[in-house]
Amino acid sequence: MLPKKMVDLDRVITSSPVVVLWGEPLEHRPVDFVTDNVSRFGYAVPEMVMEEVRFDSIVFDEDRERVRSVFRNALADGSNAFVVDYRIITRAGAVRWVEDRVAFHRDETGKAILYQSSLLDITERKTAEIQLRESEERLARVLLSARVGVWEYLPESDELIGDGRASIFGMSEDAIPKSRKELWDRIVPPGGRERLENAWKDILEGAADHLDLEHKLIKADGSEVWVLTKGFPVRDEGGELLRMQGVTVDISPLKQAEEKVVRQNERLALLHEISLAFMEELDSEALIRRILEKAVELAGSANGLIGVIEENGEYLKNTWGVGLYEELVGNLVPVSVGLIGEVLRKKSRVIVEDYRTYRERMELDAYTNVTTVIGIPLYRGERLLGAVAIAFTDTVRFLEEPLLILLDQFAAAASIALENARFYEDARKEVEERERTEERLRFHQALVEAAAEGASFLLSIESEEQAMFFALRSLGQAAATDSIALFRNGADPGGSAPDMLAKATISGNEEFFILPDHLPRGDEYLSIYESLSDGMPFHGTIASIGSDRNDASLPASFATITMIPVFIRSRFWGVLAFCFQRERPPFETDEIDVLRAAAYNMAASVIRWESEREVKKGYEKLRRTFTDVIRTMGQIVGKKDPYTIEHQERVAALALEIGNRLGLGEERCEGLRIAGLVHDIGKIEIPGEILSKPGRLSPIEFELIKTHARSGYDILREVDFPWPVAEIAHQHHERLDGSGYPRGLKGEEILLEARIITVADVVESMVSHRPYRPSLGMNAAREEIAGKSGVLYDPAVVDACLSLLDERPDLIAEL
């Protein structure tokens, strides 16, 4: 048998998360020793030591060469230790991340004689790091330039409901299935279904606190669309999922815009690179002159001509000439004739030793004394730009090869420079277009951010007026409008101006604002209404903003107005109107989509607030009815003992005050109040003559009185209260030290609500007149609960009660 210390050491090693091994410092890492806990990776000590399983064979294929390289470099450069993270393959085939801390033991000469390795499984940490990095990358690509669909998921029925998704899915709202499974079967591609299902499952099981996923959907026409889906679960106190609310954003336009910007940047980068190499001149005319001047200077001639091919490709225009060619500047020459024609056809240098005998000679007076001529093409790739001609007169010239090569190189450089000048013109136009595109993207992003911010205002601010104002102001500022308002159609939508629900002035000029009477009237508004009701936004100019349109003596003022129609359940509900004190072009289509979503959120909030008010009215009515029923139950006892009715009312009111002072929630306090109203209902089973008996009760009578707690429990437990009302009534005569009745409960065995009712019951009973004695007074009641705090009564409840009585000495009388 091994010594106890050895057994304990083995147990420690087996339970340790660190696997230790060592061996000879060779590149493939032979293992001479390894701790037993290597079994956590599915391997046994003998097979590792005997090299039945080589160490480097369990290293993940893609990491193996890197691990070898790090080991080899550290061994060679004299390092004593290094740390490296990599993946290994377990016996079961699973991939696990490990942190490998390697130390070398070296002799006096520095030669490594042994390596020692400590492997720690860091899979969870690495997975978290990877997920965090991926999350940050997704957040860095916040794609707000897209259409937005709002949805809500109901887990009980596994349904998805929402609005604004029709344009994303490519189908009408009515055609979108409510069933999540049916909808996903239609729009989620098979390759992305598992990833979406897993993310959804994490929300349902509580493994994730929100959903944030970029993925593809298949539209009804079969085309693919990129979307960003965000979801936020709403759970009850127990953590059960009640619903999940979220948005689906079409990010395809932004992705396409990103690709376009990338392509533009690559082209601009190339243009910049060329410009650096040929930055002396970007003006094409000046550049052409300079090319010709340098060409004749290199050739040692005084005569030269440069021509550029016209856009139609059929003619070459003599752009600049020197010497005998000056008089030819401006002429158009067919690209197929003469020396230049031959040069362009061959796209190579042509030398005519004696132009006087040249078969394609052009009979021009300027060419009479020309002898030797050099023609050089200017081209880039397959694109012909033009040609340069250099002429000598009187005698035939012999041109050396080095000069010809130099001229070819110069022609190549000149071609680049010439094309660069043309690129510069094109690039300038592209830059201007890019700036306009970027400005539009920034504006679109600002609209999306404002719409999202407005949605948060509408959901988070309690005041409806403030919430709507902030939402309007945020959107109005982003849209750079002077005023913005939300209108709802009246009883006669097409015949009268709509009702304004909310407004916000952005410019600071309160007089400049959209009002119902500023909108077009009569037939004019009817035609606009018809267009709006068909879903078409209105954009136009209207008069008399900020002035009396009925007073002809006042000068008319004009403004640009944009009206976005709002539809609720496919019904034209109203408009979101923007007014500008200047001319403004219409919003772009994708901007209209964002404004539609924002307008819908505002209208939906108005409807939600109205519905909530109706629900609240119904709830208050139901609550009053419920309270009346409870009071009726309490008043049943009053048939035998009138005192009990008022006693229960006052105990309920005092208990509610104590509960609020202790910080109990609103719902819990309501249960406390209900329990107070019926805590003595069990007295209905006590004979009236005992309840109303003057004087002291006999022991038998008192024992009979004590049964009312159990009787009350038996009566109340048959009622399905949302609070433990029956148990509170059962326990309201229990005491902290166990001296109470009927069960002798102690301390925390007694519900907090019952401990509160106990104190309220004692105080009210001692202060009030009883059939068998007069009131004992408030001082006696205070002394009773204070003196027995912690013995019979809960100290926290007593402190709360006493502080209430200190602040409001007449509290009992007020109840």
Short mmCIF file of C-alpha atoms in Angstrom, two decimals, residues 213 299 350 361 368 471 578 644 647 655 677 703:
data_model
loop_
_atom_site.label_atom_id
_atom_site.label_comp_id
_atom_site.label_asym_id
_atom_site.label_seq_id
_atom_site.Cartn_x
_atom_site.Cartn_y
_atom_site.Cartn_z
CA LEU A 213 -27.22 38.46 -35.21
CA ALA A 299 15.69 63.70 -80.28
CA VAL A 350 7.80 53.52 -86.81
CA ARG A 361 3.30 60.29 -97.67
CA THR A 368 8.22 69.32 -98.51
CA ALA A 471 -39.06 61.76 -30.31
CA PHE A 578 -41.85 68.14 -41.89
CA THR A 644 -64.85 43.81 13.75
CA HIS A 647 -61.29 47.06 13.24
CA ALA A 655 -50.71 47.58 7.74
CA LEU A 677 -59.60 43.56 5.46
CA GLU A 703 -60.08 28.92 23.49
#
